[in-house]
Every structure is written in C-alpha cells, then in structure tokens.
Coordinates of C-alpha atoms in Angstrom, one line a residue:
Chain A
M1 CA -51.8 -49.3 -23.2
S2 CA -54.0 -48.1 -20.4
Q3 CA -52.4 -47.8 -17.0
P4 CA -54.1 -47.9 -13.7
A5 CA -55.0 -44.4 -12.4
S6 CA -52.4 -44.7 -9.8
A7 CA -49.7 -44.7 -12.5
Y8 CA -50.3 -41.1 -13.3
K9 CA -52.6 -39.3 -10.9
D10 CA -49.7 -38.2 -8.7
R11 CA -47.6 -37.1 -11.5
Q12 CA -47.8 -33.4 -11.3
F13 CA -44.4 -32.0 -11.8
L14 CA -42.2 -31.2 -14.7
A15 CA -38.5 -32.1 -14.3
V16 CA -35.7 -30.5 -16.2
I17 CA -32.1 -31.6 -17.0
G18 CA -30.6 -28.7 -18.8
D19 CA -28.0 -26.0 -19.1
E20 CA -28.2 -23.1 -16.7
D21 CA -30.2 -20.8 -19.0
S22 CA -32.8 -23.4 -19.8
V23 CA -33.3 -24.4 -16.2
T24 CA -33.4 -20.7 -15.1
G25 CA -36.1 -20.0 -17.7
L26 CA -38.2 -22.9 -16.8
L27 CA -37.9 -22.2 -13.1
L28 CA -39.0 -18.6 -13.9
A29 CA -42.1 -20.2 -15.4
G30 CA -42.8 -21.8 -12.0
V31 CA -42.0 -25.4 -12.6
G32 CA -39.2 -25.6 -9.9
H33 CA -40.0 -27.7 -6.9
V34 CA -38.0 -28.7 -3.9
T35 CA -39.5 -31.2 -1.6
Q36 CA -39.8 -30.6 2.1
P37 CA -36.5 -30.4 3.9
P38 CA -35.8 -33.9 5.2
D39 CA -34.7 -35.0 1.7
S40 CA -35.1 -31.7 -0.2
Q41 CA -35.2 -33.2 -3.7
K42 CA -35.0 -30.9 -6.6
N43 CA -36.8 -31.5 -9.8
F44 CA -34.1 -30.0 -11.9
L45 CA -30.4 -30.5 -12.7
V46 CA -28.2 -27.8 -14.0
V47 CA -25.6 -29.3 -16.4
D48 CA -22.5 -27.5 -17.5
A49 CA -19.3 -28.6 -19.1
K50 CA -17.9 -29.8 -15.8
T51 CA -20.9 -32.0 -15.0
E52 CA -20.0 -35.7 -15.0
T53 CA -22.0 -37.8 -17.4
S54 CA -22.6 -40.2 -14.5
A55 CA -24.4 -37.3 -12.6
I56 CA -26.6 -36.7 -15.6
E57 CA -27.4 -40.4 -15.8
A58 CA -28.2 -40.5 -12.1
A59 CA -30.6 -37.6 -12.4
F60 CA -32.2 -39.2 -15.4
D61 CA -32.7 -42.4 -13.4
L62 CA -34.0 -40.4 -10.5
F63 CA -36.6 -38.5 -12.6
T64 CA -37.6 -41.4 -14.7
T65 CA -37.7 -44.3 -12.4
Q66 CA -37.4 -43.4 -8.8
R67 CA -39.7 -40.5 -8.5
K68 CA -43.3 -41.1 -9.1
D69 CA -44.4 -37.5 -9.1
I70 CA -42.9 -36.4 -12.4
A71 CA -45.2 -36.2 -15.4
I72 CA -42.9 -34.7 -18.0
L73 CA -39.1 -34.7 -18.2
L74 CA -37.5 -32.0 -20.3
I75 CA -33.9 -32.5 -21.3
N76 CA -31.7 -30.3 -23.5
Q77 CA -30.9 -32.1 -26.7
H78 CA -27.2 -31.6 -26.4
I79 CA -27.4 -33.2 -22.9
A80 CA -29.5 -36.0 -24.1
E81 CA -26.7 -36.7 -26.6
R82 CA -24.4 -37.4 -23.7
I83 CA -26.6 -40.1 -22.4
R84 CA -28.1 -41.0 -25.8
H85 CA -28.2 -44.7 -25.2
R86 CA -30.3 -44.2 -22.1
V87 CA -32.7 -41.7 -23.8
D88 CA -33.1 -43.9 -26.9
T89 CA -33.9 -47.0 -24.9
Y90 CA -36.3 -45.2 -22.6
T91 CA -39.7 -46.8 -23.2
A92 CA -41.7 -46.3 -20.0
A93 CA -45.1 -44.7 -20.3
F94 CA -44.4 -42.1 -17.6
P95 CA -42.8 -39.7 -17.4
S96 CA -43.0 -38.4 -20.9
L97 CA -39.6 -37.5 -22.2
L98 CA -39.1 -34.4 -24.4
E99 CA -35.9 -33.2 -25.9
I100 CA -35.8 -29.5 -26.1
P101 CA -33.4 -27.1 -27.8
S102 CA -31.1 -24.8 -25.9
K103 CA -29.7 -21.4 -26.6
D104 CA -26.3 -22.6 -27.6
H105 CA -27.3 -25.7 -29.4
P106 CA -29.8 -25.6 -32.2
Y107 CA -32.3 -28.4 -32.4
D108 CA -31.4 -31.2 -34.7
P109 CA -34.4 -33.3 -35.5
D110 CA -32.2 -36.2 -36.7
K111 CA -31.1 -36.8 -33.1
D112 CA -34.5 -36.7 -31.5
S113 CA -35.5 -40.0 -30.0
V114 CA -39.2 -39.6 -31.0
L115 CA -38.4 -38.9 -34.6
K116 CA -35.9 -41.7 -34.8
R117 CA -38.6 -44.0 -33.6
V118 CA -41.0 -42.8 -36.3
R119 CA -38.3 -43.2 -38.9
R120 CA -37.6 -46.8 -37.8
L121 CA -41.3 -47.5 -38.0
F122 CA -41.5 -46.5 -41.6
G123 CA -38.8 -48.6 -43.0
E124 CA -35.5 -47.4 -41.6
Chain B
M1 CA -39.1 -22.4 -27.6
S2 CA -37.3 -20.3 -30.1
L3 CA -38.8 -17.1 -29.0
A4 CA -37.8 -17.9 -25.5
Q5 CA -34.3 -18.4 -26.7
A6 CA -34.2 -15.1 -28.5
N7 CA -35.4 -13.2 -25.5
Y8 CA -33.1 -15.1 -23.3
H9 CA -30.1 -13.9 -25.2
N10 CA -30.2 -10.3 -24.1
R11 CA -30.3 -10.8 -20.4
T12 CA -27.4 -10.6 -18.2
R13 CA -26.2 -13.3 -15.9
F14 CA -29.3 -14.5 -14.0
G15 CA -28.5 -17.9 -13.0
Q16 CA -28.6 -20.6 -10.4
D17 CA -26.9 -18.6 -7.7
Y18 CA -30.2 -16.9 -7.3
Y19 CA -32.5 -19.9 -7.0
D20 CA -34.6 -20.0 -3.9
E21 CA -33.8 -23.3 -2.3
R22 CA -37.3 -23.7 -0.9
M23 CA -39.1 -23.1 -4.2
Q24 CA -42.4 -24.8 -4.6
A25 CA -43.9 -25.4 -8.0
S26 CA -46.6 -23.1 -9.0
R27 CA -47.3 -24.8 -12.3
H28 CA -48.4 -28.3 -12.3
V29 CA -49.2 -31.0 -14.8
S30 CA -52.5 -32.7 -14.8
L31 CA -53.2 -35.8 -16.8
Q32 CA -56.5 -37.0 -18.2
M33 CA -57.0 -40.2 -19.9
K34 CA -58.8 -39.9 -23.2
D35 CA -59.4 -43.1 -25.1
D36 CA -56.3 -44.6 -23.4
V37 CA -54.2 -41.7 -24.5
P38 CA -53.1 -39.5 -21.6
S39 CA -53.5 -35.8 -22.3
F40 CA -51.3 -33.4 -20.5
T41 CA -52.1 -29.9 -19.4
V42 CA -50.0 -27.5 -17.5
S43 CA -51.6 -24.8 -15.5
K44 CA -50.9 -22.5 -12.7
S45 CA -52.2 -23.7 -9.4
E46 CA -52.9 -21.8 -6.2
P47 CA -50.1 -21.9 -3.7
Q48 CA -52.5 -23.1 -1.1
E49 CA -53.6 -26.0 -3.1
T50 CA -50.0 -26.8 -4.0
L51 CA -49.1 -27.1 -0.3
S52 CA -51.9 -29.4 0.6
K53 CA -51.2 -31.6 -2.4
D54 CA -47.6 -31.8 -1.3
E55 CA -48.6 -32.8 2.1
S56 CA -50.9 -35.5 1.0
E57 CA -48.5 -37.0 -1.4
K58 CA -45.7 -37.1 1.1
P59 CA -46.2 -40.5 2.7
G60 CA -46.5 -42.4 -0.6
A61 CA -43.6 -40.7 -2.3
P62 CA -40.7 -43.0 -2.7
E63 CA -38.1 -40.4 -1.9
Q64 CA -36.0 -41.9 0.7
P65 CA -32.4 -40.9 0.5
S66 CA -31.4 -44.4 -0.5
K67 CA -30.4 -43.6 -4.0
N68 CA -27.2 -41.9 -5.1
E69 CA -27.9 -38.2 -5.1
P70 CA -27.1 -36.6 -8.4
Q71 CA -27.0 -33.2 -6.9
A72 CA -24.0 -33.8 -4.8
D73 CA -23.2 -30.2 -4.7
R74 CA -26.5 -29.0 -3.5
P75 CA -26.3 -26.5 -0.7
E76 CA -27.5 -27.7 2.7
P77 CA -31.1 -26.5 3.0
S78 CA -31.7 -28.2 6.2
E79 CA -31.9 -25.2 8.5
K80 CA -35.4 -26.1 9.4
T81 CA -35.9 -29.7 9.3
S82 CA -38.4 -30.1 12.1
D83 CA -41.7 -28.4 11.8
V84 CA -42.2 -27.7 8.2
R85 CA -44.9 -30.4 8.3
S86 CA -47.1 -28.0 10.1
S87 CA -46.9 -25.6 7.1
D88 CA -50.6 -26.0 6.6
E89 CA -51.3 -23.6 9.4
N90 CA -48.6 -21.3 8.2
P91 CA -48.8 -21.3 4.5
T92 CA -46.6 -18.2 4.1
S93 CA -43.5 -20.0 5.2
T94 CA -43.1 -22.1 2.1
K95 CA -45.7 -20.5 -0.2
S96 CA -44.6 -20.0 -3.7
V97 CA -43.8 -16.5 -4.8
D98 CA -43.2 -15.4 -8.3
P99 CA -39.8 -16.8 -9.1
I100 CA -38.8 -13.6 -10.7
R101 CA -38.5 -12.2 -7.2
W102 CA -35.5 -14.3 -6.7
F103 CA -33.7 -11.8 -8.8
G104 CA -34.7 -8.8 -7.0
I105 CA -37.6 -6.3 -7.0
L106 CA -36.6 -4.3 -10.1
V107 CA -35.7 -6.7 -12.8
P108 CA -34.9 -5.8 -16.4
P109 CA -37.7 -6.1 -18.9
A110 CA -35.7 -8.7 -20.8
L111 CA -36.0 -11.0 -17.8
R112 CA -39.7 -10.4 -17.7
S113 CA -40.1 -11.2 -21.3
A114 CA -38.0 -14.3 -21.0
Q115 CA -40.3 -15.3 -18.2
S116 CA -43.4 -14.8 -20.2
S117 CA -41.9 -16.7 -23.1
F118 CA -41.1 -19.6 -20.9
V119 CA -44.5 -19.6 -19.3
S120 CA -46.1 -19.8 -22.7
A121 CA -43.8 -22.6 -23.8
I122 CA -44.6 -24.5 -20.7
E123 CA -48.3 -24.0 -21.0
G124 CA -48.7 -24.5 -24.7
P125 CA -46.2 -26.5 -26.8
I126 CA -44.8 -28.6 -24.0
P127 CA -48.0 -30.4 -22.8
R128 CA -49.1 -30.6 -26.4
L129 CA -45.9 -32.3 -27.4
A130 CA -46.1 -34.6 -24.5
T131 CA -49.6 -35.6 -25.5
L132 CA -48.6 -36.1 -29.1
S133 CA -45.7 -38.3 -28.2
K134 CA -48.0 -40.5 -26.2
E135 CA -50.4 -40.7 -29.1
L136 CA -47.5 -41.5 -31.4
R137 CA -46.4 -44.3 -29.1
N138 CA -49.9 -45.8 -29.1
L139 CA -50.1 -45.6 -32.9
Q140 CA -46.7 -47.2 -33.1
I141 CA -47.9 -50.1 -31.1
E142 CA -51.1 -50.4 -33.2
I143 CA -49.1 -50.3 -36.4
G144 CA -46.9 -53.1 -35.1
R145 CA -49.9 -55.2 -34.3
A146 CA -51.5 -54.5 -37.6
R147 CA -48.4 -55.5 -39.4
K148 CA -48.2 -58.7 -37.5
R149 CA -51.7 -59.6 -38.3
L150 CA -51.1 -58.8 -41.9
R151 CA -48.1 -61.1 -42.0
K152 CA -50.2 -63.9 -40.5
I153 CA -52.8 -63.5 -43.1
E154 CA -50.3 -63.4 -45.9
G155 CA -48.2 -66.2 -44.6

C-alpha cells in the first residue's frame, strides 16, 4: 500500500466540486488556487442546477486523474449523487475523496461511498 | 461542517461573482507517511513560500490544455500571459491576500464568522477525515487478506 514519495509529495491542494455557497466558504478559507495564466486552471467547480452532469464528470476526472497536485477532493454529497457510479468506483490512493454536506442538502450517511464500503466489508 | 452551514445561512449573496481570478492558495495540504498510512495536515503557508512552490512545480505539472475543460464558462484571465513567470522578483503581483477582501473592505460579521468556521473545518475535520479514510482503506485490504488466508486454512 506504500506509494513512492513522488506519488504524493507534490499534492498540496484541496479541490472542491460544490454548490456556490460551499465553494465560496472553502475559498474564503484560502484553498482556492488558479494556476499561472497560460492555462489558468482552477481547483474548484461551482455546480448549480444548470450544470451539466458531463461537466461535473469532467471536473471529477480532471481533479482525480489528470492533475497530480491535488491531495484532497471535496465534493458535496448531492453532487456526488449525480455522478454516483464514478464516485463509488473511485479507488485511487490519491487524491483522497471526501463527501461533504451542503447547506441545502443534509448529509445522508447511507449514501456515503466510504460508509458503503465499510458496510460491504462487514457482510452486506 | 454543520456550524459552518449555520453561520453561512445568515449571509447575503456573496458568491462567485466576487472571486479573484488570480487567487493563490494560502492553505496547503502536506502529507506524511506514517506506517504506510498517509496522514494529511492542512496549514496556512506564507504567500512567499506558496509562490516559489508553484514555480518549482510548474514544469512537471501535467496541465497542458489537452483535456476537455470543465470550466467552459470561465472568464478569460489571460490579460497578462507573458511575464508572470518572473513573479519571484515581484511577489506582490500574485501574492495571496485574505480572500475575504474580495468582498470589500467592510464585510458583515456573518461573513467573517463563516470564514472562520470554514477555516476550522479545513484545518481540523477535513484532514482528519482524509487520514481516517486512508487508514480505513488499508484496514479493508488487510481484512480481505486475512479472510483469504483463513479460507485457505479452513479449506
């Protein structure tokens, strides 16, 4: 289970896929980062009712597989629901994926991918 | 996170229209391996340090614009494409400021309390959860192996 140091030493950012309020709050806490202008990549995606599921999925791919500088990906649980198959089958060591509640959507532990995994482990 | 939500409720519309397109992270994650389990910590880093880290990581970062950009609607931030690389000499140009300044000089106290709630969430529970979920995953693998061995012995 040990990865070479290179697998994690550059991972220094948090990434967020969330509704506007969650993202705003987390950016207020200083996690927001936009890379230098030529490509100007953001480490967050604001999702609202109009956001296409494909855009969420693309951001999920970007943060989990393409970028190597993300240590933790936070995703609102109700948004994780929209790409549930992707979230549940995500097994990579990094970045760490955490589902977080949002203001308008209370947290439901039954949907959490981590808890589901535990439940599966102990006899369905 | 719940406190953050509560505080968050009573603020007016402070949203993405105010984001600074050149924001630089002032809180970073650092990872230490402890018995094969990575442990996460999030802490505030000096802007200066942030910059130099960014510079050094640049060449290796696989961030070529080849992939389909999810943020199709992002505003064009390319006013100054050329000489930002030299920002080492001129750290004030992209230096991180307190993000609360995006919303003005005089911000309502609710916004401040929301900020401090989010800061404590990001420094406390979030890295702890990330670490725990890593530990859990390792345990899961171990249990799987143990069960397999057990089956072998029994069978």
